[in-house]
mmCIF file of C-alpha atoms in Angstrom:
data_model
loop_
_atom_site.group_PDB
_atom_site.id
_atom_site.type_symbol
_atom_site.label_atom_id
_atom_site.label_comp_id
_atom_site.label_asym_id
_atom_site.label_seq_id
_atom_site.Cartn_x
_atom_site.Cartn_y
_atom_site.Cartn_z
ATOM 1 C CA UNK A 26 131.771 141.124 108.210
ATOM 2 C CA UNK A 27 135.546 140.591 107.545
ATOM 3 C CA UNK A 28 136.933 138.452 109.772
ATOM 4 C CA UNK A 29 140.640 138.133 109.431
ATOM 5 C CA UNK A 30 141.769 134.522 108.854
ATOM 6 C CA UNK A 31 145.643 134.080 108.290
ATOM 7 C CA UNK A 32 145.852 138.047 107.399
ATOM 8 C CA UNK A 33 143.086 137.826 104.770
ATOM 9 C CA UNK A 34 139.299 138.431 104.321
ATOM 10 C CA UNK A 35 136.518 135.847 104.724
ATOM 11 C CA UNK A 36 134.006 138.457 103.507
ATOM 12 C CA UNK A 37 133.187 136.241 99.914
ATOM 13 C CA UNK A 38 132.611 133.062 102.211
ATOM 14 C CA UNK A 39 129.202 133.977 103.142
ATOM 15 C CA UNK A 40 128.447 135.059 99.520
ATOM 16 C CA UNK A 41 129.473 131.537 98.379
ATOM 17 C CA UNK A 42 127.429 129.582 101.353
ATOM 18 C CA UNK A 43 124.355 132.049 100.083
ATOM 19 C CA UNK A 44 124.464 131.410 96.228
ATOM 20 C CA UNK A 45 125.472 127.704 96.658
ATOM 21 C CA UNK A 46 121.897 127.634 99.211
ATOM 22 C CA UNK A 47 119.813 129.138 96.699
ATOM 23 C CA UNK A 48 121.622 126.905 93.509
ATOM 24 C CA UNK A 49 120.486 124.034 95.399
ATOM 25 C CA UNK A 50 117.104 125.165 96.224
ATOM 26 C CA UNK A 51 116.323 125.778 92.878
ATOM 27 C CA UNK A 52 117.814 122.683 91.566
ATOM 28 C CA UNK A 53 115.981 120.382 94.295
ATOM 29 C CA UNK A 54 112.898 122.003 92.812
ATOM 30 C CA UNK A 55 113.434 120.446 89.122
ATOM 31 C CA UNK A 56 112.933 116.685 90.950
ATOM 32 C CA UNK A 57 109.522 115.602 91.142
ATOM 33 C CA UNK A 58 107.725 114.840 94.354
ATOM 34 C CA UNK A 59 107.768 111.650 95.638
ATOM 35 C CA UNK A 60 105.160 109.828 97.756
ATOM 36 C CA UNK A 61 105.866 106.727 99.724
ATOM 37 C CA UNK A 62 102.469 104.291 101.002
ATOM 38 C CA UNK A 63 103.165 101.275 103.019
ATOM 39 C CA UNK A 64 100.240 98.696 102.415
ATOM 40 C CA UNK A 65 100.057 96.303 105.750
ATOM 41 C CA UNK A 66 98.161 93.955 105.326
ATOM 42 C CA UNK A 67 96.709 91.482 108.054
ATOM 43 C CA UNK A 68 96.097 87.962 108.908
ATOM 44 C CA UNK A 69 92.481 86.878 109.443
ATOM 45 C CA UNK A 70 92.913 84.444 112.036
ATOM 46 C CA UNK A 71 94.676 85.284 115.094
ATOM 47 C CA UNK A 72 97.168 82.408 115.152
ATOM 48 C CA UNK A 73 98.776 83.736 111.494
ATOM 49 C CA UNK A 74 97.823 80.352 109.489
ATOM 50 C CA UNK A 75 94.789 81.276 107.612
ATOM 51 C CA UNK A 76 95.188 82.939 104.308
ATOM 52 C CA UNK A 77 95.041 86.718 103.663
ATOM 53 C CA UNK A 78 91.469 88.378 103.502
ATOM 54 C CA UNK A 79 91.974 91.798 100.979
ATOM 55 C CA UNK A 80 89.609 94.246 101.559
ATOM 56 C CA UNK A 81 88.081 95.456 97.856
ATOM 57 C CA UNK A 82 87.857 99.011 96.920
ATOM 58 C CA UNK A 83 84.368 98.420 95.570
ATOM 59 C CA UNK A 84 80.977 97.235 98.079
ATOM 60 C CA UNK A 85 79.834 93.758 97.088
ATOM 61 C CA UNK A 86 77.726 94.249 93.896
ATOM 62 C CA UNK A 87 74.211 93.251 95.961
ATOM 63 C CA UNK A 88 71.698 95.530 93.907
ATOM 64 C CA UNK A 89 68.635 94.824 95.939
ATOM 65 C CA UNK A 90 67.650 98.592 96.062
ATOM 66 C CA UNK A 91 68.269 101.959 94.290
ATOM 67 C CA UNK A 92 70.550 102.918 97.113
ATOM 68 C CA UNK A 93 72.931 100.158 96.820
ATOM 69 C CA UNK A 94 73.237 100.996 92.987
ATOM 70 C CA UNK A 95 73.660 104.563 94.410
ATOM 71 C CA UNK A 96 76.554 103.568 96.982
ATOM 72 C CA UNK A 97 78.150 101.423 94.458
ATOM 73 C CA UNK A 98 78.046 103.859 91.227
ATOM 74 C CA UNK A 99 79.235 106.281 93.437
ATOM 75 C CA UNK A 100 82.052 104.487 95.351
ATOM 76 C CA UNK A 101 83.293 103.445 91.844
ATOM 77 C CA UNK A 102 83.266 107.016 90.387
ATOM 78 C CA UNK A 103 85.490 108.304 93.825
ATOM 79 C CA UNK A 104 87.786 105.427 93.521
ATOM 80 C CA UNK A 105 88.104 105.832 89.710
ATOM 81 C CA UNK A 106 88.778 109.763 90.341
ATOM 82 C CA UNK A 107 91.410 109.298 93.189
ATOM 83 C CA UNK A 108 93.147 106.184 91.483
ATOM 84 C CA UNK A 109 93.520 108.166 88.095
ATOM 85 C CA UNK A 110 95.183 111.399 90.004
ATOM 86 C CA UNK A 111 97.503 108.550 91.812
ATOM 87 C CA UNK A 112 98.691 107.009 88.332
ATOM 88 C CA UNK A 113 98.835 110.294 86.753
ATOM 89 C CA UNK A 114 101.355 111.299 89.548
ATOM 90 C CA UNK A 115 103.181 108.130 89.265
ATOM 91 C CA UNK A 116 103.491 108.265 85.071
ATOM 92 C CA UNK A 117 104.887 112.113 85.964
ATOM 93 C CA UNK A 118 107.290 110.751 88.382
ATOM 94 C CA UNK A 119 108.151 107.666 86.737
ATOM 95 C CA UNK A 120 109.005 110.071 83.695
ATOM 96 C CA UNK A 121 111.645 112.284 85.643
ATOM 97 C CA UNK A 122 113.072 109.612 86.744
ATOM 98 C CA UNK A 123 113.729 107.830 84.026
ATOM 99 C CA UNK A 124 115.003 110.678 81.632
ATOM 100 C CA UNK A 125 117.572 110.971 84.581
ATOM 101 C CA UNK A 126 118.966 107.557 83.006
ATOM 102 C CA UNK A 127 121.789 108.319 80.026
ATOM 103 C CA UNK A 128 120.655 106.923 76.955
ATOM 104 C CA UNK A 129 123.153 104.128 75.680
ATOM 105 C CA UNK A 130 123.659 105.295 72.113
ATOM 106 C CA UNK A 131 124.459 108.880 73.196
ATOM 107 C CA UNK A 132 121.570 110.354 71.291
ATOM 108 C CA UNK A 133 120.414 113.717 72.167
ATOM 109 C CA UNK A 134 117.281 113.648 74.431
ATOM 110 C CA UNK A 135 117.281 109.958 74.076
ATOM 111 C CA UNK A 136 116.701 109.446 77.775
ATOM 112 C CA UNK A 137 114.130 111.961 77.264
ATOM 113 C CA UNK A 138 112.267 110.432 74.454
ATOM 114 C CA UNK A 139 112.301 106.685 76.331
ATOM 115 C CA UNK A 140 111.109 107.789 79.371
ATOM 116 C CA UNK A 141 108.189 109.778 77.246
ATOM 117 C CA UNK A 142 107.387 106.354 75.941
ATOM 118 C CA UNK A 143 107.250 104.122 79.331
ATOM 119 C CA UNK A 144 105.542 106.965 80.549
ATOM 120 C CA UNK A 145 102.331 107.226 78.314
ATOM 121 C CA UNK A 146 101.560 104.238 79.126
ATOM 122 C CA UNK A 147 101.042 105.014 82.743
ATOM 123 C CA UNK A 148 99.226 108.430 81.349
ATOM 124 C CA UNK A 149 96.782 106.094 79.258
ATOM 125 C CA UNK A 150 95.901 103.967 82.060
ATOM 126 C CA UNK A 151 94.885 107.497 84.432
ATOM 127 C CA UNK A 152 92.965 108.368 81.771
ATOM 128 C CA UNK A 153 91.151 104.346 81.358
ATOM 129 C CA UNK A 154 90.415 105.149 85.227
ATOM 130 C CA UNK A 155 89.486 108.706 84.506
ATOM 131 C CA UNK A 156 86.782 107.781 81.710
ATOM 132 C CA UNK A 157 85.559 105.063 84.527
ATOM 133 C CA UNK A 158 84.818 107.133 87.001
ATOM 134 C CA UNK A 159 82.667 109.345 84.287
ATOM 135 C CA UNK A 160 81.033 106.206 83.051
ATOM 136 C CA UNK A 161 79.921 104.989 86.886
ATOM 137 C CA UNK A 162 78.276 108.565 87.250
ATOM 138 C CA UNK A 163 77.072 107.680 83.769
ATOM 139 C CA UNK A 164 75.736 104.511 84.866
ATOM 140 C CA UNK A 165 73.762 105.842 88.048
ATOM 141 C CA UNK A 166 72.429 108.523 85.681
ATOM 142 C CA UNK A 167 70.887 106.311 83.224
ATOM 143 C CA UNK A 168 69.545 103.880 85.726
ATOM 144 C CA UNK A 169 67.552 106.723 87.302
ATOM 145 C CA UNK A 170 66.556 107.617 83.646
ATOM 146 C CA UNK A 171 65.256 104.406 83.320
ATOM 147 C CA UNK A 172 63.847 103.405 86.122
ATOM 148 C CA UNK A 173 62.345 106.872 87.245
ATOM 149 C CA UNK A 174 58.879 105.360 87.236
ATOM 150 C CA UNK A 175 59.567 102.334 89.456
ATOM 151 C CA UNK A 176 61.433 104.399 91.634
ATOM 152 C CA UNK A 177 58.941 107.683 92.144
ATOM 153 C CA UNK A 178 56.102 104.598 92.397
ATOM 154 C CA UNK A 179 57.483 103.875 95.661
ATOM 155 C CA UNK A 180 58.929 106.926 97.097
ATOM 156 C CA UNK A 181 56.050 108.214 98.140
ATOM 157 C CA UNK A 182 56.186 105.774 101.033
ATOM 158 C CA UNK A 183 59.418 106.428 101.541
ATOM 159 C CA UNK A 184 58.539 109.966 103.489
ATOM 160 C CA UNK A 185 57.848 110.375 106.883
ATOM 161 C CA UNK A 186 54.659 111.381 107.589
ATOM 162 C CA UNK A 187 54.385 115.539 108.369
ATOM 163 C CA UNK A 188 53.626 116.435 111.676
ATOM 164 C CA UNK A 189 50.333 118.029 112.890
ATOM 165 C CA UNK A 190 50.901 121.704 112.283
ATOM 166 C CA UNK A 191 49.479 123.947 115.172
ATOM 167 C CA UNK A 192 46.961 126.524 113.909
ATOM 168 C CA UNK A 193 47.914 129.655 116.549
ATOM 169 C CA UNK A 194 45.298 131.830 114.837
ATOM 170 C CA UNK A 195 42.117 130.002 116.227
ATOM 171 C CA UNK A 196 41.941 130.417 120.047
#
């Protein structure tokens, strides 16, 4: 591959484009993934005058029946586990960026060492919405414990009723 250019080779200029490709490849891998959500939110009347209706994460807390402790123990467990990946992410993130920032005294690893510290706070609040997830399973868990009676004392009637089974063997 030498093309001549001026009299001279160009057969290093590919080698160049190749290891300056694969130096930035590897250092675009170093820098952290970043995720970008766009919340739109809506007006509840039509005309745009009323005020803002937010939907909640959570069903209304109307614990009329087993099953609605059910739906919400469980929605609060899956909201609790997706929320604490999401901050977890975000205190990881939040850290590479901000050890990107020179530290103003010039100390060794000082960017480092602040970021560390803005960052564990993010870290201790994925693992606040970690332990509530486990404590909503926790919380279904015990209420069947303790209400196992009241609720087997009425799911009999909760079956449907078998169907007649055809006896082939008497003809």
């Amino acid at each position: 591959m030498t093309t001549p250019t001026n009299g001279k080779s160009n057969k290093f200029a590919n080698a160049g484009a190749a290891a300056g490709g694969f130096v930035g490849g590897l250092g675009s891998s170093f820098a952290p993934p970043v995720n970008v959500t766009i919340n739109r939110q809506t007006r509840g009347s039509g005309n745009g005058s009323g005020p803002s209706q937010s939907k909640s994460l959570l069903p209304a807390p109307e614990f009329t029946s087993p099953a609605q402790v059910r739906n919400y123990c469980n929605t609060l467990r899956a909201a609790g586990v997706t929320l604490s990946i999401e901050v977890a992410m975000a205190a990881e993130i939040l850290k590479g960026v901000l050890a990107a920032v020179p530290d103003p005294d010039g100390r060794p690893f000082g960017s480092r060492v602040r970021a560390a510290k803005v960052a564990r706070k993010l870290t201790k609040s994925a693992d606040a919405l970690r332990a509530a997830a486990k404590n909503a399973a926790a919380a279904y868990s015990t209420f069947q414990q303790e209400y196992e009676e009241e609720i087997n004392r009425v799911r009999h009637r909760a079956r449907k009723p078998q169907q007649p089974v055809i006896d082939w063997a008497q003809q």
